[in-house]
XYZ file of C-alpha atoms in Angstrom:
684
model
C 231.712 -61.457 -48.911
C 233.275 -61.519 -45.719
C 235.422 -64.129 -44.559
C 233.563 -64.931 -41.089
C 230.396 -63.385 -39.203
C 232.900 -61.711 -36.939
C 234.565 -59.988 -40.073
C 231.372 -59.033 -41.550
C 230.424 -57.315 -38.394
C 233.824 -55.420 -38.262
C 232.786 -54.107 -41.746
C 229.198 -53.073 -40.685
C 230.745 -51.373 -37.768
C 233.303 -49.235 -39.535
C 230.668 -48.271 -42.235
C 228.220 -47.076 -39.405
C 230.782 -45.314 -37.701
C 231.956 -43.522 -40.668
C 228.430 -42.730 -41.388
C 227.599 -41.299 -37.611
C 230.985 -39.261 -37.828
C 229.377 -36.917 -40.727
C 225.653 -36.668 -39.094
C 223.937 -36.812 -36.059
C 220.387 -37.788 -35.906
C 217.258 -36.459 -33.840
C 217.753 -39.610 -31.683
C 221.460 -40.090 -30.101
C 222.122 -43.863 -29.449
C 221.838 -43.955 -25.792
C 224.362 -47.016 -25.654
C 228.230 -46.130 -24.369
C 230.627 -49.122 -24.069
C 231.432 -49.759 -20.729
C 235.181 -48.421 -20.919
C 233.668 -44.860 -21.396
C 231.269 -45.037 -18.131
C 231.410 -44.407 -14.281
C 230.838 -47.499 -12.417
C 227.595 -48.839 -12.796
C 225.233 -51.825 -11.994
C 226.020 -55.023 -13.376
C 223.474 -57.588 -14.638
C 224.649 -61.193 -16.027
C 222.913 -63.106 -18.993
C 223.957 -66.456 -18.850
C 222.683 -70.017 -19.994
C 225.890 -72.045 -18.052
C 223.354 -73.283 -15.348
C 220.390 -74.257 -17.793
C 217.450 -72.298 -19.016
C 214.179 -70.901 -17.547
C 210.729 -71.860 -18.348
C 209.282 -72.176 -21.896
C 207.956 -69.168 -23.636
C 204.418 -69.834 -24.775
C 203.592 -66.072 -26.835
C 202.168 -63.130 -26.600
C 198.615 -62.427 -27.938
C 194.798 -60.684 -27.319
C 191.648 -61.110 -27.506
C 188.778 -60.631 -29.614
C 185.745 -61.182 -27.839
C 184.360 -60.796 -24.149
C 182.083 -59.440 -26.139
C 181.752 -58.271 -29.420
C 185.011 -56.200 -29.423
C 185.505 -56.748 -33.083
C 182.406 -55.874 -34.100
C 182.834 -53.104 -36.429
C 186.223 -54.360 -38.194
C 184.493 -56.203 -40.509
C 182.504 -53.520 -41.947
C 185.815 -51.911 -43.116
C 186.394 -51.397 -46.605
C 189.400 -52.694 -48.404
C 192.476 -52.099 -48.356
C 192.174 -50.395 -44.603
C 190.812 -53.697 -43.377
C 193.525 -55.684 -44.469
C 195.627 -52.755 -43.308
C 194.565 -53.107 -39.841
C 194.774 -56.910 -40.074
C 198.501 -56.643 -40.847
C 199.275 -54.313 -37.954
C 197.700 -57.123 -35.602
C 199.024 -60.645 -37.203
C 201.667 -59.862 -39.730
C 205.188 -61.518 -38.452
C 207.937 -58.560 -38.608
C 205.692 -55.820 -39.073
C 203.460 -54.330 -36.045
C 202.210 -56.384 -33.274
C 203.215 -59.347 -34.707
C 200.964 -61.612 -32.156
C 201.835 -65.071 -31.363
C 198.137 -66.195 -30.138
C 194.479 -64.875 -30.781
C 192.256 -65.779 -28.328
C 188.441 -65.710 -29.496
C 184.965 -65.747 -27.856
C 183.100 -68.825 -28.568
C 180.019 -67.020 -29.148
C 177.002 -67.724 -26.797
C 174.125 -65.418 -27.659
C 174.915 -63.440 -24.417
C 176.110 -59.937 -23.426
C 179.741 -60.469 -22.599
C 180.925 -56.794 -22.147
C 180.222 -54.790 -25.056
C 177.818 -56.934 -26.922
C 176.644 -60.289 -27.775
C 178.194 -63.007 -30.197
C 176.329 -65.257 -32.024
C 176.331 -68.942 -30.976
C 177.043 -71.960 -33.537
C 174.011 -73.165 -32.081
C 171.143 -70.878 -30.925
C 168.950 -74.067 -29.895
C 168.936 -78.334 -30.145
C 169.671 -79.547 -33.390
C 170.927 -76.099 -34.854
C 174.274 -75.649 -35.779
C 175.900 -73.167 -38.384
C 179.484 -72.393 -38.420
C 179.408 -69.048 -40.238
C 177.711 -66.976 -37.911
C 179.639 -64.231 -36.284
C 182.929 -62.836 -37.464
C 185.333 -64.846 -35.373
C 186.180 -67.569 -37.804
C 186.567 -65.228 -40.142
C 189.177 -63.440 -37.985
C 190.968 -66.672 -36.976
C 191.052 -67.362 -40.919
C 192.799 -63.930 -41.372
C 195.279 -64.067 -38.763
C 196.276 -67.941 -39.936
C 197.054 -66.216 -43.380
C 199.263 -63.867 -42.249
C 201.020 -65.997 -39.593
C 200.373 -69.605 -40.192
C 201.889 -70.609 -36.767
C 199.823 -68.636 -34.779
C 198.444 -70.348 -31.513
C 193.990 -70.218 -31.426
C 192.536 -70.349 -28.534
C 188.609 -70.544 -27.904
C 186.799 -69.577 -24.612
C 183.113 -69.214 -23.832
C 181.656 -66.376 -21.609
C 177.933 -67.131 -22.248
C 176.464 -70.432 -23.231
C 173.048 -70.023 -25.177
C 170.174 -72.402 -24.503
C 172.020 -74.850 -22.638
C 170.602 -74.247 -19.117
C 167.532 -76.030 -19.419
C 165.616 -72.924 -17.553
C 168.685 -72.909 -15.233
C 171.282 -69.807 -15.519
C 174.175 -72.615 -15.246
C 176.123 -74.377 -18.018
C 176.840 -77.373 -15.563
C 173.365 -79.036 -15.947
C 173.927 -81.735 -18.232
C 177.980 -81.922 -18.352
C 177.931 -83.995 -21.483
C 175.789 -81.479 -23.534
C 177.972 -78.694 -22.676
C 180.966 -80.698 -23.525
C 179.393 -81.483 -26.980
C 178.363 -77.614 -27.538
C 182.356 -76.797 -27.183
C 183.560 -79.759 -29.003
C 181.493 -79.398 -31.797
C 183.034 -75.292 -31.786
C 186.409 -77.244 -32.338
C 185.562 -79.573 -34.917
C 183.302 -77.214 -36.960
C 186.411 -74.516 -36.714
C 188.453 -77.431 -38.695
C 185.627 -79.193 -40.854
C 184.532 -75.661 -42.208
C 187.452 -73.236 -41.847
C 190.690 -75.292 -41.745
C 191.295 -73.760 -38.302
C 192.970 -76.058 -35.891
C 192.216 -75.014 -32.218
C 195.093 -75.277 -29.952
C 193.516 -74.114 -26.932
C 190.354 -74.195 -25.267
C 188.744 -72.706 -21.988
C 186.233 -73.660 -19.401
C 184.072 -70.631 -18.719
C 185.509 -66.825 -18.388
C 185.872 -65.715 -14.814
C 183.165 -68.209 -13.398
C 183.105 -71.601 -11.815
C 185.263 -74.587 -13.436
C 183.176 -77.879 -11.757
C 184.037 -81.443 -12.828
C 182.882 -80.834 -16.303
C 186.757 -80.213 -17.151
C 187.366 -83.779 -17.038
C 184.240 -84.699 -19.325
C 185.602 -82.009 -21.857
C 188.653 -83.871 -21.842
C 186.818 -87.105 -22.277
C 185.031 -85.970 -25.300
C 188.093 -84.055 -26.874
C 190.221 -87.332 -26.400
C 186.863 -89.366 -27.811
C 186.786 -87.110 -31.208
C 190.561 -87.464 -31.973
C 191.162 -84.122 -30.126
C 194.069 -85.086 -28.263
C 196.221 -82.326 -28.909
C 193.770 -79.628 -28.070
C 195.153 -78.421 -24.371
C 192.613 -77.325 -21.925
C 193.370 -74.014 -19.947
C 191.614 -73.405 -16.664
C 190.217 -71.600 -15.100
C 190.407 -68.193 -16.700
C 189.810 -66.486 -13.374
C 191.623 -66.482 -10.452
C 194.936 -68.564 -9.225
C 192.430 -69.977 -6.667
C 190.644 -72.255 -6.407
C 191.722 -73.873 -9.357
C 195.237 -74.429 -8.503
C 194.310 -76.033 -4.790
C 192.191 -78.221 -6.941
C 194.549 -79.279 -9.090
C 196.657 -80.110 -6.592
C 194.384 -81.996 -4.560
C 192.679 -84.295 -7.202
C 195.081 -86.117 -9.508
C 192.564 -86.871 -12.320
C 192.147 -82.962 -12.603
C 195.741 -82.591 -12.525
C 196.516 -84.741 -15.421
C 193.547 -82.744 -17.581
C 194.551 -79.256 -17.086
C 197.445 -78.270 -19.260
C 197.573 -74.514 -18.256
C 196.363 -72.466 -15.104
C 195.237 -69.107 -16.668
C 194.767 -66.605 -14.549
C 193.261 -62.702 -15.004
C 194.845 -59.346 -14.271
C 197.266 -61.285 -11.855
C 198.911 -57.625 -11.477
C 202.374 -59.507 -12.379
C 202.264 -62.135 -9.456
C 201.336 -65.541 -8.788
C 200.786 -67.580 -5.653
C 202.946 -70.161 -4.159
C 200.376 -73.256 -4.910
C 200.068 -72.244 -8.475
C 203.769 -72.605 -8.757
C 203.530 -76.073 -6.833
C 201.461 -77.575 -9.708
C 204.494 -77.239 -11.951
C 201.860 -76.407 -15.061
C 202.563 -73.794 -17.139
C 201.430 -70.436 -15.876
C 199.848 -67.620 -18.155
C 198.073 -64.499 -17.703
C 195.278 -65.296 -19.737
C 193.559 -61.940 -20.057
C 195.451 -58.815 -18.959
C 195.663 -55.280 -20.192
C 192.327 -53.881 -20.445
C 193.615 -50.392 -20.332
C 193.091 -47.002 -22.660
C 195.580 -47.537 -25.302
C 197.295 -44.295 -24.662
C 200.873 -43.982 -23.782
C 200.064 -44.763 -20.433
C 198.502 -47.865 -21.448
C 201.313 -48.739 -23.288
C 203.412 -48.294 -20.458
C 201.400 -50.802 -18.472
C 201.918 -53.369 -21.273
C 205.398 -52.760 -21.661
C 205.851 -53.390 -17.982
C 203.952 -56.584 -17.682
C 204.920 -58.183 -20.611
C 208.367 -58.274 -18.900
C 207.010 -58.393 -15.307
C 204.662 -60.964 -15.508
C 207.458 -63.750 -16.345
C 210.212 -61.962 -13.460
C 207.576 -61.858 -10.780
C 205.075 -64.393 -11.455
C 206.859 -67.017 -13.910
C 204.026 -66.538 -16.242
C 205.179 -67.676 -19.396
C 202.174 -65.925 -21.867
C 200.257 -62.831 -21.500
C 197.130 -62.027 -23.511
C 195.604 -58.625 -23.739
C 191.845 -57.925 -23.420
C 191.332 -56.834 -26.046
C 192.650 -56.941 -29.470
C 191.509 -53.912 -31.420
C 189.044 -51.491 -30.281
C 186.540 -51.968 -32.901
C 183.214 -51.281 -30.976
C 181.445 -48.202 -30.292
C 184.034 -45.922 -27.797
C 180.998 -45.175 -25.453
C 180.567 -48.494 -24.706
C 182.160 -49.650 -21.551
C 185.903 -49.596 -21.538
C 186.256 -48.024 -25.052
C 189.449 -47.864 -26.692
C 191.080 -50.790 -24.421
C 192.664 -52.456 -27.555
C 196.186 -52.889 -28.812
C 194.986 -50.476 -31.689
C 191.658 -48.538 -32.293
C 189.423 -49.159 -35.724
C 186.442 -47.824 -34.406
C 184.903 -45.862 -37.924
C 184.452 -48.394 -40.561
C 182.177 -45.645 -42.479
C 185.498 -43.523 -42.968
C 188.037 -46.032 -43.070
C 189.993 -44.237 -40.369
C 192.058 -46.269 -37.856
C 194.849 -45.470 -35.577
C 197.875 -47.399 -34.789
C 198.161 -47.007 -31.316
C 201.284 -47.076 -29.205
C 200.809 -50.685 -27.491
C 201.308 -52.266 -31.234
C 205.027 -51.212 -30.850
C 205.047 -51.911 -27.512
C 204.134 -55.495 -28.481
C 206.694 -55.674 -31.194
C 209.628 -55.209 -28.884
C 208.916 -58.710 -27.556
C 206.849 -60.382 -30.423
C 209.075 -59.499 -33.503
C 212.062 -60.818 -31.713
C 210.718 -64.179 -29.993
C 208.468 -67.108 -30.958
C 206.875 -70.017 -28.715
C 209.194 -72.808 -27.958
C 211.837 -70.156 -27.059
C 213.275 -70.134 -23.238
C 213.525 -67.533 -20.816
C 217.130 -67.266 -19.440
C 217.229 -67.858 -15.354
C 219.038 -64.838 -15.433
C 216.217 -62.336 -15.388
C 214.840 -59.575 -12.800
C 214.247 -55.982 -11.588
C 216.891 -53.012 -12.620
C 218.508 -51.287 -9.220
C 216.904 -48.110 -9.980
C 213.234 -49.321 -11.100
C 212.420 -51.367 -14.211
C 213.229 -54.678 -15.530
C 214.773 -57.176 -17.894
C 214.170 -60.369 -19.778
C 216.484 -62.306 -21.890
C 214.971 -65.312 -24.240
C 216.974 -67.922 -26.292
C 216.035 -70.009 -29.177
C 218.627 -72.177 -27.976
C 220.304 -72.126 -31.656
C 222.700 -69.209 -30.564
C 219.830 -66.243 -30.916
C 219.384 -64.359 -27.863
C 216.390 -61.545 -27.243
C 217.067 -58.814 -24.526
C 214.171 -56.567 -23.338
C 215.026 -53.605 -20.923
C 212.325 -51.568 -19.774
C 212.130 -48.094 -17.142
C 208.072 -47.697 -17.075
C 207.577 -45.163 -14.629
C 204.852 -45.946 -11.945
C 202.601 -42.557 -13.320
C 202.942 -43.923 -16.983
C 202.205 -47.703 -16.536
C 199.106 -48.000 -14.505
C 196.968 -50.573 -15.782
C 193.225 -50.479 -15.395
C 193.580 -53.525 -12.589
C 194.837 -54.516 -10.361
C 195.946 -51.482 -8.024
C 199.618 -50.947 -8.612
C 201.640 -50.055 -5.444
C 204.132 -47.115 -5.915
C 207.552 -47.705 -6.850
C 210.606 -45.424 -8.262
C 212.109 -45.483 -11.435
C 215.198 -43.122 -12.025
C 218.178 -42.069 -14.507
C 220.585 -45.404 -14.232
C 223.514 -46.923 -15.973
C 223.147 -50.757 -16.562
C 225.968 -52.779 -17.532
C 224.855 -56.401 -18.763
C 227.316 -59.081 -19.385
C 226.774 -61.851 -21.677
C 228.136 -65.212 -20.576
C 227.768 -69.119 -21.508
C 227.272 -69.800 -25.034
C 226.181 -65.783 -25.669
C 229.571 -64.642 -24.744
C 230.708 -64.908 -28.359
C 227.868 -62.973 -29.826
C 229.379 -60.233 -31.868
C 226.780 -57.830 -32.676
C 222.981 -56.887 -31.188
C 220.305 -55.065 -33.304
C 218.827 -52.391 -31.196
C 215.248 -51.455 -31.082
C 214.189 -48.488 -29.008
C 210.914 -46.827 -27.698
C 210.371 -43.420 -25.321
C 206.846 -42.951 -24.444
C 207.136 -39.373 -23.448
C 206.281 -35.700 -24.694
C 205.691 -35.512 -28.097
C 208.979 -33.769 -29.195
C 210.859 -36.895 -27.498
C 208.470 -39.642 -27.977
C 209.671 -42.750 -30.319
C 207.965 -45.522 -31.127
C 210.089 -48.969 -31.907
C 212.702 -47.080 -33.978
C 215.727 -49.071 -34.812
C 219.049 -47.420 -33.657
C 222.825 -48.376 -34.734
C 223.779 -51.881 -33.900
C 225.790 -52.796 -30.556
C 228.981 -54.478 -31.334
C 230.706 -56.653 -28.566
C 233.739 -57.899 -30.471
C 236.290 -56.193 -28.257
C 234.272 -55.712 -24.815
C 234.078 -59.387 -23.348
C 230.616 -59.570 -24.010
C 229.655 -56.321 -22.084
C 227.543 -53.361 -22.848
C 226.069 -50.214 -21.132
C 222.479 -48.539 -21.234
C 222.012 -45.319 -20.769
C 218.419 -45.526 -19.083
C 215.746 -42.894 -18.554
C 212.345 -42.994 -17.169
C 209.674 -44.776 -19.783
C 212.033 -46.455 -22.232
C 211.988 -49.629 -23.809
C 215.071 -51.722 -25.415
C 215.019 -54.721 -27.476
C 218.736 -56.104 -28.046
C 218.713 -58.965 -30.256
C 220.907 -60.972 -32.553
C 217.754 -61.433 -34.870
C 217.713 -59.188 -38.184
C 214.505 -59.334 -39.169
C 212.583 -56.835 -37.209
C 210.752 -54.028 -38.998
C 208.795 -51.349 -38.174
C 205.785 -51.884 -41.166
C 203.620 -49.273 -42.429
C 200.698 -48.649 -45.047
C 199.831 -45.628 -46.316
C 197.826 -42.921 -43.846
C 194.220 -43.983 -43.785
C 191.181 -41.474 -44.304
C 190.642 -38.867 -41.892
C 188.121 -39.322 -39.089
C 184.654 -38.548 -39.538
C 181.636 -38.784 -37.766
C 178.835 -41.635 -38.349
C 176.750 -40.332 -41.581
C 173.827 -37.949 -40.130
C 171.762 -39.726 -42.675
C 171.545 -43.703 -42.613
C 169.706 -46.312 -44.474
C 169.710 -50.055 -44.652
C 167.341 -52.539 -46.457
C 168.937 -55.555 -45.657
C 168.862 -56.580 -49.094
C 171.616 -58.911 -49.377
C 171.292 -62.297 -51.067
C 174.423 -64.156 -49.724
C 175.588 -61.823 -46.867
C 179.223 -62.643 -46.335
C 178.848 -61.989 -42.346
C 175.195 -62.807 -40.600
C 175.079 -59.348 -38.937
C 174.237 -56.255 -40.990
C 177.112 -53.474 -40.598
C 177.395 -51.059 -37.505
C 174.528 -52.793 -35.853
C 175.790 -53.766 -32.406
C 173.607 -56.129 -30.488
C 173.677 -55.612 -26.870
C 171.163 -58.091 -25.756
C 169.654 -60.758 -28.261
C 171.191 -61.425 -31.785
C 169.891 -59.992 -35.204
C 170.767 -61.696 -38.200
C 170.155 -61.242 -41.974
C 166.977 -63.412 -42.996
C 165.088 -64.577 -46.101
C 161.107 -64.879 -46.221
C 161.196 -67.541 -48.420
C 157.547 -67.171 -49.157
C 157.461 -63.295 -49.489
C 158.116 -62.462 -52.878
C 157.700 -58.817 -52.360
C 159.795 -55.990 -50.528
C 160.327 -57.817 -47.429
C 161.976 -60.838 -48.734
C 165.273 -59.751 -47.367
C 165.108 -58.635 -43.540
C 166.957 -58.666 -40.349
C 165.646 -60.764 -37.685
C 165.975 -60.838 -33.896
C 166.329 -64.924 -33.603
C 166.725 -65.793 -29.888
C 163.344 -66.973 -28.518
C 164.838 -67.642 -24.462
C 167.138 -65.866 -22.204
C 170.711 -67.252 -22.804
C 172.997 -68.611 -19.857
C 174.226 -65.084 -19.305
C 177.770 -63.843 -17.994
C 176.929 -60.345 -17.753
C 173.784 -58.829 -16.786
C 171.809 -59.095 -20.092
C 168.498 -57.120 -20.141
C 165.169 -58.540 -20.094
C 164.549 -57.050 -23.874
C 166.585 -57.412 -26.690
C 168.023 -54.385 -28.276
C 170.604 -53.418 -31.027
C 172.151 -50.164 -30.944
C 173.713 -48.095 -33.924
C 174.932 -44.659 -35.090
C 176.586 -41.844 -32.998
C 176.514 -41.482 -29.080
C 176.306 -37.558 -29.973
C 173.127 -37.852 -31.832
C 170.335 -35.502 -30.368
C 167.528 -34.788 -32.602
C 166.627 -37.623 -34.830
C 163.935 -39.074 -36.777
C 164.129 -42.963 -37.087
C 161.975 -45.067 -39.496
C 161.714 -48.706 -39.564
C 159.407 -51.540 -40.485
C 158.533 -54.199 -38.299
C 157.149 -57.433 -37.931
C 156.184 -59.465 -34.930
C 156.040 -63.010 -35.251
C 154.988 -63.810 -31.632
C 151.562 -63.920 -30.867
C 149.625 -62.338 -27.790
C 153.032 -61.811 -26.029
C 155.061 -60.024 -29.174
C 156.214 -56.707 -29.154
C 158.936 -54.667 -30.543
C 160.324 -51.122 -30.361
C 162.226 -48.456 -32.423
C 164.394 -45.680 -30.014
C 166.821 -43.119 -30.009
C 168.867 -41.390 -27.425
C 170.324 -44.545 -26.176
C 172.559 -43.652 -23.403
C 173.974 -47.165 -22.140
C 175.113 -50.365 -23.390
C 177.533 -53.320 -22.791
C 177.455 -54.793 -19.456
C 175.121 -51.707 -18.312
C 172.621 -52.352 -20.753
C 169.610 -53.137 -18.108
C 169.708 -49.695 -17.006
C 169.562 -48.211 -20.544
C 167.700 -44.961 -20.864
C 166.410 -43.222 -23.897
C 163.045 -43.097 -25.701
C 161.239 -46.074 -26.701
C 158.663 -46.421 -29.108
C 157.256 -49.792 -28.687
C 154.122 -51.795 -30.185
C 152.737 -55.175 -29.019
C 150.923 -58.041 -30.709
C 147.839 -57.662 -28.481
C 146.869 -54.515 -30.044
C 148.848 -51.766 -27.697
C 151.414 -49.354 -28.031
C 153.761 -47.733 -25.039
C 156.391 -45.086 -25.194
C 159.087 -45.406 -22.488
C 162.107 -43.500 -21.213
C 164.071 -46.824 -20.535
C 164.771 -50.406 -21.970
C 163.505 -51.938 -18.847
C 159.968 -50.445 -19.144
C 159.641 -48.553 -15.619
C 159.332 -45.258 -16.813
C 156.132 -44.589 -18.856
C 155.455 -41.598 -21.089
C 152.276 -42.555 -22.940
C 150.534 -45.807 -23.762
C 147.286 -46.890 -25.335
C 145.439 -49.045 -27.532
C 146.422 -49.451 -31.424
C 145.604 -51.664 -34.210
C 148.270 -54.042 -34.463
C 148.788 -57.675 -34.533
C 151.285 -60.326 -35.288
C 152.259 -61.348 -38.557
C 151.673 -58.204 -40.257
C 154.210 -55.484 -41.359
C 153.951 -52.493 -39.872
C 155.879 -48.918 -40.199
C 157.043 -47.225 -37.051
C 158.384 -43.773 -36.988
C 160.024 -41.947 -34.082
C 161.375 -38.058 -34.093
C 162.530 -36.748 -31.381
C 163.526 -32.805 -31.187
C 164.734 -30.949 -28.258
C 162.734 -31.951 -25.245
C 159.948 -33.557 -27.071
C 159.137 -36.688 -29.397
C 156.027 -37.857 -31.311
C 155.614 -40.982 -33.130
C 153.677 -42.476 -36.241
C 152.130 -45.770 -37.226
C 152.151 -46.489 -40.777
C 152.476 -42.755 -41.557
C 149.620 -41.489 -39.424
C 150.312 -39.906 -35.815
C 149.671 -42.043 -32.841
C 151.358 -39.612 -30.113
C 152.451 -35.938 -30.563
C 155.094 -33.859 -28.208
C 155.670 -36.116 -25.473
C 158.150 -34.297 -23.095
C 161.501 -36.077 -22.925
C 163.943 -34.309 -20.910
C 166.626 -36.758 -20.635
C 168.789 -38.406 -22.245
C 170.009 -35.351 -24.243
C 171.760 -37.518 -26.879
C 172.774 -41.209 -27.783
C 172.354 -44.091 -30.560
C 169.697 -45.372 -32.322
C 168.320 -48.766 -31.707
C 165.795 -51.254 -32.776
C 165.125 -54.749 -30.357
C 162.174 -56.607 -28.921
C 159.868 -57.263 -26.069
C 161.472 -60.403 -24.276
C 163.287 -62.994 -26.465
C 160.796 -62.633 -29.413
C 160.962 -63.376 -33.155
C 160.619 -60.146 -35.065
C 161.862 -58.763 -37.872
C 162.977 -55.531 -39.160
C 163.477 -53.698 -42.746
C 164.374 -50.780 -44.420
C 165.878 -49.178 -41.284
C 166.117 -45.490 -41.644
C 167.797 -42.671 -39.659
C 168.262 -38.726 -39.910
C 170.217 -37.295 -37.299
C 171.780 -34.369 -35.600
C 174.488 -34.273 -33.124
C 174.350 -32.713 -29.506
């Protein structure tokens, strides 16, 4: 055993240098001690004058909305592997924070997430999948920070599209979600938001009082998950508001804050950011803002939208997650480069560490930050992301230049005696040069006076750290990618469903849940039911009719069959549909072929969800409270439909769209049930 850390460091250095002399690996260590270099820019890392702001962690959002929808359908072991890459410490992204949508039954970007309260006196803390996701994250990292934020507010508007009609009721709705998380899932929610990217009102004070009255003093409030203003000014002008807001959270700040936000002396977070295709350009965006959000804007937490691209890719913002998992039918997933860019920070820091005051920009482009735990550990992250390869989806990124440079760093203060730094490296480049989170030889500082120099090229990321726990985790390669099955059936016969939603159905307006007809001993005892009877307080432009999509966007010719049951007398109606070409926040303008029947004894065939384009219509023997079988056939430019196996209409011309998903849905927000769904399709 070595007699001291310095001796151990010298011994490891000798071993590595001896090994390196005999073999040169594919990646040369781009670190050269300063004695061998020409003059270079010098950057001092020093804690002698105290420390900077406390670091609050790096995280991601599940929701806003339905972005983890397909993840729950993955078979094991692939589902657990995906979760490992996201949450397991010292393995992959190793996230410090998980922020989830508090489901409100409304369309919130890529779908709807069910509320724990569909209506007054209704409480159910097992709907949806966010509870499960938080539990799984907590299993892997017991210290993960949990945040809840509402986008939509279900039935609370009392006829108005506004959650602040009854402040006490809205606060109760949110506090009940927090209490339910603890009671039913043993989850402690750490932070709660107000209303995603919308107004904040005096409701914040009411929420704080109700939290305190329920013994939830530990739950902190983030406001307002929108822009820096007007919340910053409101906090400064209202002392009571200042007392109850713990964090000012802004979305897509472009690494900058405003002076008045700094004057509040509150924690400043980029509480939603990234939202960019998870290619290497997206990874460059993520690497740049993780450093520069603090350097330029004193933001001590950055939270990505979204956690995992686990929704149909043709929905809005397809593949804008840290990794991709959108094929539960095949088990295929992709560990994208933003996972490893995250690891450069998350695996070598923890919430409660502190930034050094001595952080900043590099002379020829790029940036560096340094953090410490105050116990002798130091982590330095250096990035040189070029403008071309780090453009985020928003906001606009002004032009800047990055060029080759030698950067010398000097460790001073309590860090001057650090003997050794572990080195992790990423290069976002052409395939032959590309490296993701590769551990390089350690850097020894015993004889350098705490100085070392990096030879920096464009689009590189370095982490230099005293921590030795970093790891590039891996699982066996997942199965190969496959298209959605061309033949798909679901009879919804699940006695005790673990999740409230049927696999692969993605609700776009309304909520479709497993349902048991207690009084039906026959084949329709177990069904899928649309459970909303009123339009929720919306965040996006929900359609006037409910709809859930399924399948492959490339489907062209298809036969869709489903048993349907209208529950609403006179005004009720249901449809099955094919070639649905839009979803998410664009759902109101969805086109396709829609086959409707109504409880007033009529049918319609329309070319759009809104019902503006009518192909044909007529009378039919249909009433509420009876089961019917609908069949829709679309082949080429023609479609036909059957009711209970008998032709109802034939050879209706449908020239547009040429392809899209299958779907089921209801007229307006009406109760209805679906059973024995069956689709046979061909791709375009």
